[in-house]
Coordinates of C-alpha atoms and ligand atoms in Angstrom, one line a residue:
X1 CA 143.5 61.1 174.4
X2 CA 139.6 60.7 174.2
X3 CA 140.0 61.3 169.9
X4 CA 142.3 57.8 170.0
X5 CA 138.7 56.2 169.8
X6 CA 137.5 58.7 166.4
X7 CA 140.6 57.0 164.4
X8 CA 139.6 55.4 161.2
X9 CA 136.1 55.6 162.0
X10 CA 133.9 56.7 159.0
X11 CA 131.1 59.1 159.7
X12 CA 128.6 59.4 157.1
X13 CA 127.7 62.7 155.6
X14 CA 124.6 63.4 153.1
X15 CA 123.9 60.3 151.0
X16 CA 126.7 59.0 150.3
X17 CA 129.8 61.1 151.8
X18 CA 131.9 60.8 154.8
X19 CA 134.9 61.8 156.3
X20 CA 137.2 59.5 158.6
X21 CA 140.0 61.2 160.9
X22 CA 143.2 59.3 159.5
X23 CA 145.8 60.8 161.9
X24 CA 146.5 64.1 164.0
X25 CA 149.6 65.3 166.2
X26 CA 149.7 67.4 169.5
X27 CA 146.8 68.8 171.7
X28 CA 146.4 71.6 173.4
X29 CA 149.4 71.0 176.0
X30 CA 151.8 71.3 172.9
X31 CA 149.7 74.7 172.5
X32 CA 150.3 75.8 175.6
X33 CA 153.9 74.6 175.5
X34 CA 154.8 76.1 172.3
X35 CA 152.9 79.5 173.8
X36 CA 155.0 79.2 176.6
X37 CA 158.0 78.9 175.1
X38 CA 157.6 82.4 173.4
X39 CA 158.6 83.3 177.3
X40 CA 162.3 81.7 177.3
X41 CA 163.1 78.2 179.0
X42 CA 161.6 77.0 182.1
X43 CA 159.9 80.4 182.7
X44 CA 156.4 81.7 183.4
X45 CA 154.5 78.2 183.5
X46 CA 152.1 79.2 186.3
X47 CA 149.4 80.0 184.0
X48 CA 147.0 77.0 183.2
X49 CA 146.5 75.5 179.7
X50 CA 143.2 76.3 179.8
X51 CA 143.9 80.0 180.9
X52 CA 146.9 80.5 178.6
X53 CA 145.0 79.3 175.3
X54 CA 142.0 81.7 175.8
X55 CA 144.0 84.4 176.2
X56 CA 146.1 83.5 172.7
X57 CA 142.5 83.0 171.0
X58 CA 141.1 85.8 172.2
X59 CA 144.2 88.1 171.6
X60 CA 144.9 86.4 168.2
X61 CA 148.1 85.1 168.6
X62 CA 148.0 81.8 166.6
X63 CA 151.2 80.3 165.4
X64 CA 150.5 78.1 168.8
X65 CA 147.7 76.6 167.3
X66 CA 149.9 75.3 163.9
X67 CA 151.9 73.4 165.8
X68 CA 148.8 70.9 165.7
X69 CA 147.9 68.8 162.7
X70 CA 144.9 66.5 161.5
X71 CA 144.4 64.4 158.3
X72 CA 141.0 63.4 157.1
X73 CA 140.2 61.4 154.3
X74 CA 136.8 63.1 152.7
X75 CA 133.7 61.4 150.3
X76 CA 132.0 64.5 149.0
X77 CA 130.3 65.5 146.0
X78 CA 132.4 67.6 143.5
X79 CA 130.4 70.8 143.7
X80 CA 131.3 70.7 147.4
X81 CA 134.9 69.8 147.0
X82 CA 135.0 72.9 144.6
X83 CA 134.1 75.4 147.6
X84 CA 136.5 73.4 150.3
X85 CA 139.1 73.2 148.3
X86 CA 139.2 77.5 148.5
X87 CA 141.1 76.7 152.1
X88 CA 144.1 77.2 149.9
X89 CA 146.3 75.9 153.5
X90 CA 145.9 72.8 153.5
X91 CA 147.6 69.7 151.5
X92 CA 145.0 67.2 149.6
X93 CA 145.7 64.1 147.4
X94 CA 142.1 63.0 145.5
X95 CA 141.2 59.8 143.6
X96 CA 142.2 60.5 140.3
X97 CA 139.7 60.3 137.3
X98 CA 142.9 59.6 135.1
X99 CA 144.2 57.0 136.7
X100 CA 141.3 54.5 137.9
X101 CA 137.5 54.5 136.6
X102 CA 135.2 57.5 138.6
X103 CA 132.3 54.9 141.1
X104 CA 128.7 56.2 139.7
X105 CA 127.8 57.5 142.8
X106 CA 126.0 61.1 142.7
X107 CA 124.5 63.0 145.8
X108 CA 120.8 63.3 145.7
X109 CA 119.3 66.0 148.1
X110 CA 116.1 65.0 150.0
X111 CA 112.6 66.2 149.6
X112 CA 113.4 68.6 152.9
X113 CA 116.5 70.2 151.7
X114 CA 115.3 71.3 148.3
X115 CA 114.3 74.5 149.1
X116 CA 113.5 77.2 146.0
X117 CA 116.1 79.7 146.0
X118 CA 116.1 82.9 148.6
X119 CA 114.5 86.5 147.6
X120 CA 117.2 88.5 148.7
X121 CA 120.3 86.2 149.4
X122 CA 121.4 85.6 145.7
X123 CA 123.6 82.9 147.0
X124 CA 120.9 81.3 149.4
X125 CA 117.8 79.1 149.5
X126 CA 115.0 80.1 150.9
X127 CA 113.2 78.2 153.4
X128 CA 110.2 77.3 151.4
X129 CA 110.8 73.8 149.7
X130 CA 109.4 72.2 146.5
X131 CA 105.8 70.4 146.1
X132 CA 105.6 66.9 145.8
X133 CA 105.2 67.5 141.8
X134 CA 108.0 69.6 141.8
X135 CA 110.5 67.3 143.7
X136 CA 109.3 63.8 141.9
X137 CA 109.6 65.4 138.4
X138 CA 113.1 66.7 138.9
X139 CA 114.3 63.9 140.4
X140 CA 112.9 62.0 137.6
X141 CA 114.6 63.8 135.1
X142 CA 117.6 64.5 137.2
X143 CA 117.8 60.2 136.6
X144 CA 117.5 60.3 133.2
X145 CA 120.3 62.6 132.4
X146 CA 122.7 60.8 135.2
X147 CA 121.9 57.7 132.7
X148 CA 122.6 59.5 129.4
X149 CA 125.7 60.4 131.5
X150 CA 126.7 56.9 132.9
X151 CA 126.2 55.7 129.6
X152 CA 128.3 58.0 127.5
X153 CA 130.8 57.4 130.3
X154 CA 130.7 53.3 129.4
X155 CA 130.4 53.9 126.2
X156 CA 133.7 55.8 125.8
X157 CA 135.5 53.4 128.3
X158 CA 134.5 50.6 126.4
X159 CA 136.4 52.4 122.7
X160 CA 139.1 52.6 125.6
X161 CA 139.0 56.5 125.4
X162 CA 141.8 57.5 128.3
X163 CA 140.1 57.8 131.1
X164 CA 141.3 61.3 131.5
X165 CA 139.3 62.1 129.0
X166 CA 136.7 59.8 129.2
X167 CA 135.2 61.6 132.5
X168 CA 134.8 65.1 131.3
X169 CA 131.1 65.1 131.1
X170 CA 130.6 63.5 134.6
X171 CA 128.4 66.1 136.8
X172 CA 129.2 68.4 139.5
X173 CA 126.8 65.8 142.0
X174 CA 129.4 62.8 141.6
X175 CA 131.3 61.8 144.3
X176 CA 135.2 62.4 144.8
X177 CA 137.9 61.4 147.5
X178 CA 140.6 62.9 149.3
X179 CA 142.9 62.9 152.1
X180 CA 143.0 65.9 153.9
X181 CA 146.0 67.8 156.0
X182 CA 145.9 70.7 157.4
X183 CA 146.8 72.6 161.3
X184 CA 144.6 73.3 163.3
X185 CA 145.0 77.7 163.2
X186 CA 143.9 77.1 159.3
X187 CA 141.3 74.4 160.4
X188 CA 139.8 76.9 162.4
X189 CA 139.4 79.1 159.7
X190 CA 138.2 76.6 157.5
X191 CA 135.6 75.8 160.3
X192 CA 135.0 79.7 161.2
X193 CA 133.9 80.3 157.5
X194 CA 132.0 76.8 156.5
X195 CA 130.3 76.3 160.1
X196 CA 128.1 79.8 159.5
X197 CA 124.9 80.1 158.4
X198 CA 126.0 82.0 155.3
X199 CA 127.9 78.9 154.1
X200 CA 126.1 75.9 152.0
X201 CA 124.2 73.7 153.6
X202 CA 126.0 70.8 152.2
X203 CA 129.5 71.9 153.5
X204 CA 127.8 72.5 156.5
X205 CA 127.5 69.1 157.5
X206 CA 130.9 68.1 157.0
X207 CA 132.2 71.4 159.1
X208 CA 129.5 70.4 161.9
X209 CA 131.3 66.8 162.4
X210 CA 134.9 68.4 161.4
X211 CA 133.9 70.9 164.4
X212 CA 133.1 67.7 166.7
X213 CA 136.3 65.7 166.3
X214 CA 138.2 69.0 167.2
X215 CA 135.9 69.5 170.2
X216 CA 137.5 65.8 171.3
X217 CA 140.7 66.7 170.1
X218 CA 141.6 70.0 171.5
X219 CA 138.8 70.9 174.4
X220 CA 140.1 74.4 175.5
X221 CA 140.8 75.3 171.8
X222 CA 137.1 74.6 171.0
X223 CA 136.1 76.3 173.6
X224 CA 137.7 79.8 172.9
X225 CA 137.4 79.2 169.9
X226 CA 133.5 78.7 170.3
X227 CA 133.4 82.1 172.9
X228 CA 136.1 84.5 171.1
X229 CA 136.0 83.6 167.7
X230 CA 132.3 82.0 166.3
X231 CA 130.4 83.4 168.6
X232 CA 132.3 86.8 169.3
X233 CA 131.4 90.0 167.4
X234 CA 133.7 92.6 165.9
X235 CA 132.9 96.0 165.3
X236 CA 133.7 98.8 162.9
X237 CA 134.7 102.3 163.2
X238 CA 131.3 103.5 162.4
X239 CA 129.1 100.7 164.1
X240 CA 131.7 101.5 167.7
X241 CA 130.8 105.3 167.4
X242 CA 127.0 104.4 166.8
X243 CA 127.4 102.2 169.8
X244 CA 129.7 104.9 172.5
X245 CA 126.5 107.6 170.8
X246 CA 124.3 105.6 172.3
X247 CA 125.7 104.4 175.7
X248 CA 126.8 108.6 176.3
X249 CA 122.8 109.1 175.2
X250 CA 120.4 109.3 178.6
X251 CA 118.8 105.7 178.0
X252 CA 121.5 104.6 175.7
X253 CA 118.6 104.9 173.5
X254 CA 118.1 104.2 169.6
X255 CA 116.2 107.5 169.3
X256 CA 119.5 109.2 169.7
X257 CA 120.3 107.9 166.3
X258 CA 120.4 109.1 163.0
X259 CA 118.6 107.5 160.2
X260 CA 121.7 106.4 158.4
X261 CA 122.7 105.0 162.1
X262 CA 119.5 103.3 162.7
X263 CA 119.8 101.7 159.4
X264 CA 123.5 100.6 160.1
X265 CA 122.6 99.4 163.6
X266 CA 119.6 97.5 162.6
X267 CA 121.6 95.5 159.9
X268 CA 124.1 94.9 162.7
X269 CA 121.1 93.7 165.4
X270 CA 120.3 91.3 162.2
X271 CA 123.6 89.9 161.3
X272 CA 123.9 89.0 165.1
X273 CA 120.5 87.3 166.0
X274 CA 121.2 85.3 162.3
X275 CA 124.6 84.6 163.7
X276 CA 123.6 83.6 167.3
X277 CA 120.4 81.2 166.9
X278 CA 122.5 79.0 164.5
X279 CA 123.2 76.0 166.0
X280 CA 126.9 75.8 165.9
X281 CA 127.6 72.5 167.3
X282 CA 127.5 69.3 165.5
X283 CA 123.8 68.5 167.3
X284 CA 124.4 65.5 169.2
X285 CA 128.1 65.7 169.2
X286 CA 130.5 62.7 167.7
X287 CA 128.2 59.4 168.4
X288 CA 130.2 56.9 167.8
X289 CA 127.4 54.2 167.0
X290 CA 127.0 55.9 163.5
X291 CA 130.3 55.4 162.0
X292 CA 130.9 53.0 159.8
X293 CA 134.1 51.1 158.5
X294 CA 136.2 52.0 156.0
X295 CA 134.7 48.8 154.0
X296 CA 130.9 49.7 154.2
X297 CA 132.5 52.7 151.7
X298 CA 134.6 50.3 149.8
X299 CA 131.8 48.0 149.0
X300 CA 129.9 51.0 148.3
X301 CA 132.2 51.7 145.6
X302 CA 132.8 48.3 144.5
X303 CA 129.2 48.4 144.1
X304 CA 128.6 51.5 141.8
X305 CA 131.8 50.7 139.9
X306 CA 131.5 50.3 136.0
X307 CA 133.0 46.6 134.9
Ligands
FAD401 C1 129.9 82.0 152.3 C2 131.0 82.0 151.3 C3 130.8 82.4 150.0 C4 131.8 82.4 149.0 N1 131.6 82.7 147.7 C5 132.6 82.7 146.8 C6 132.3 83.0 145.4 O1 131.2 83.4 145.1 N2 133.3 82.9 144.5 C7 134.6 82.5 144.9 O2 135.5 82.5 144.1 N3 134.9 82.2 146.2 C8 133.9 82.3 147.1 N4 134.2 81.9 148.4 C9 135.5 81.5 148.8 C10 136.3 82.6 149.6 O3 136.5 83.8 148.8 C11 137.7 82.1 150.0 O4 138.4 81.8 148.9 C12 137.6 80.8 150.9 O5 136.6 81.0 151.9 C13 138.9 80.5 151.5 O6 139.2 81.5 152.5 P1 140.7 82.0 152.7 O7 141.3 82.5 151.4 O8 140.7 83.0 153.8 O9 141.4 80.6 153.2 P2 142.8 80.0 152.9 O10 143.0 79.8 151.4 O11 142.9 78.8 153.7 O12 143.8 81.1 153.3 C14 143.9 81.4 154.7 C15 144.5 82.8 154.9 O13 145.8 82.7 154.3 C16 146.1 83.9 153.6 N5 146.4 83.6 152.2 C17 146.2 82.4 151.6 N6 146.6 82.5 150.3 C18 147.0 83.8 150.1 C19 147.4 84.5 149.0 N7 147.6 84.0 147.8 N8 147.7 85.8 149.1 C20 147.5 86.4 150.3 N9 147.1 85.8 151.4 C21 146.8 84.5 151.3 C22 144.9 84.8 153.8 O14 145.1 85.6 154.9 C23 143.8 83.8 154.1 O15 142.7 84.4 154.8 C24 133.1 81.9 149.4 C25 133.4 81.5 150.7 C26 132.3 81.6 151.6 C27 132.6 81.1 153.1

């Protein structure tokens, strides 16, 4: 299988993240096998694979796709881990701050992604990013505090606090590690909801590189997926009967429309340009020249480590 080569190979992410496949099971013959068995033994096998798994994506029939698993094992800063950790179907074991001493490594994001925050989109950034000014002053201050932080850490080590205690004012922007299970119906989910524009831009990146070892992994899942699921469009009630209004009209034109109609179908028009000039695809697909090995991490946090 052409994912064999992925295994244990450590893409970076942001600064200081990464995420390394560990292990998977099936592909998308046990899909198609497991689809086909819905039929009864030895029957109905004329279909192809690649036939038979758009036609369960598109028609939302999914326990096929559970029968496939993946494990990943995840560096990500803890604000980020708060948002993936939502995918409530999945199993995860992290590095425990009560057990062994948290690595000082925080995420710092560059010049280019700190953008001021959007107008409209309360939960968004806008595309306008800070001065120089602005950037070197935060970043200087944002040191400064991570210091008063490292060093209350240290300091309460060295009284031998418990460690469990210890960490509690370590910031959102620290690092933290798991291992990652989940199949691949939930992994799509995961990936339907963190790939989109909508979704942080830091979670982004580790969907985008999620979304190319499945692309490896499982070809003709990817690929419905990609055409019936990210890129497909549903409909409500209303926005159909807008839309059958205005094919019945003469020029199946917007005049037809109401104002409350015109309104609905212009915020529909946006949502789908917004949705369809996002580049969905991890841009230059999995290159395996960037990954590193699991010890260029390990040093890492041998490095950063309090003695
Ligand atoms: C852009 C964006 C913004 C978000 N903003 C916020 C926010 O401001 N605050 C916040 O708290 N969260 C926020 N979330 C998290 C979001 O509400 C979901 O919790 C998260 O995306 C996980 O989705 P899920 O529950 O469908 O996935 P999973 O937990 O993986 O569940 C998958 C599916 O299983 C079913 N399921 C799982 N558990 C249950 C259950 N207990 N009961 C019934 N059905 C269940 C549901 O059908 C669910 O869709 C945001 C997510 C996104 C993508």
């Amino acid at each position: 299988m052409e994912i064999e080569k992925y295994v244990n190979q450590y893409f970076p992410v942001l600064d200081c993240g990464f995420i390394a496949l560990k292990n998977y099971m099936g592909g998308d013959k046990d899909i198609a096998g497991a689809a086909r068995g819905s039929y009864g033994v030895g029957t109905n096998t004329s279909s192809s694979d690649r036939g038979l798994i758009r036609r369960l994506m598109r028609d939302r029939h999914t326990s096929p796709f559970e029968m496939c698993e993946i494990v990943f094992h995840v560096g990500l800063p803890i604000f980020v881990a708060r948002q993936w950790v939502r995918h409530r179907t999945a199993s995860l074991n992290e590095y425990s701050g009560r057990y062994s001493i948290m690595p000082m490594i925080f995420y710092s994001p560059k010049p280019e992604r700190c953008q001021t925050q959007h107008k409209t989109n309360k939960q968004g950034s806008s595309s306008q990013v800070l001065d120089e000014v602005q950037y070197s002053k935060l970043a200087e201050s944002r040191s400064i505090t991570r210091g008063r932080m490292e060093e209350t850490y240290r300091d309460a080590l060295d009284v031998d606090l418990a460690r469990e205690l210890a960490r509690i004012d370590l910031p959102l922007s620290m690092y933290t590690y798991w291992y990652w299970k989940i199949d691949l119906h939930n992994l799509l989910h995961f990936l339907k909801l963190r790939l989109a524009p909508d979704a942080q831009w830091e979670i982004r990146q580790y969907a985008n590189i999620i979304a190319g070892f499945v692309k490896e992994w499982v070809p003709y899942t990817y690929e419905a997926f990609m055409d019936y699921i990210v890129e497909g469009v549903s409909f409500s009630r209303y926005e159909q009967e807008i839309l059958w209004n205005m094919i019945n009209s003469r020029h199946a034109d917007i005049s037809s429309l109401t104002n409350n109609e015109l309104e609905t179908w212009n915020k529909k028009l946006e949502h789908m340009k917004r949705m369809s000039v996002c580049n969905y695809e991890y841009p230059h697909g999995l290159n395996l020249s960037e990954a590193k090995p699991a010890s260029h991490y390990e040093e890492l946090m041998q490095r950063y480590a309090i003695q």
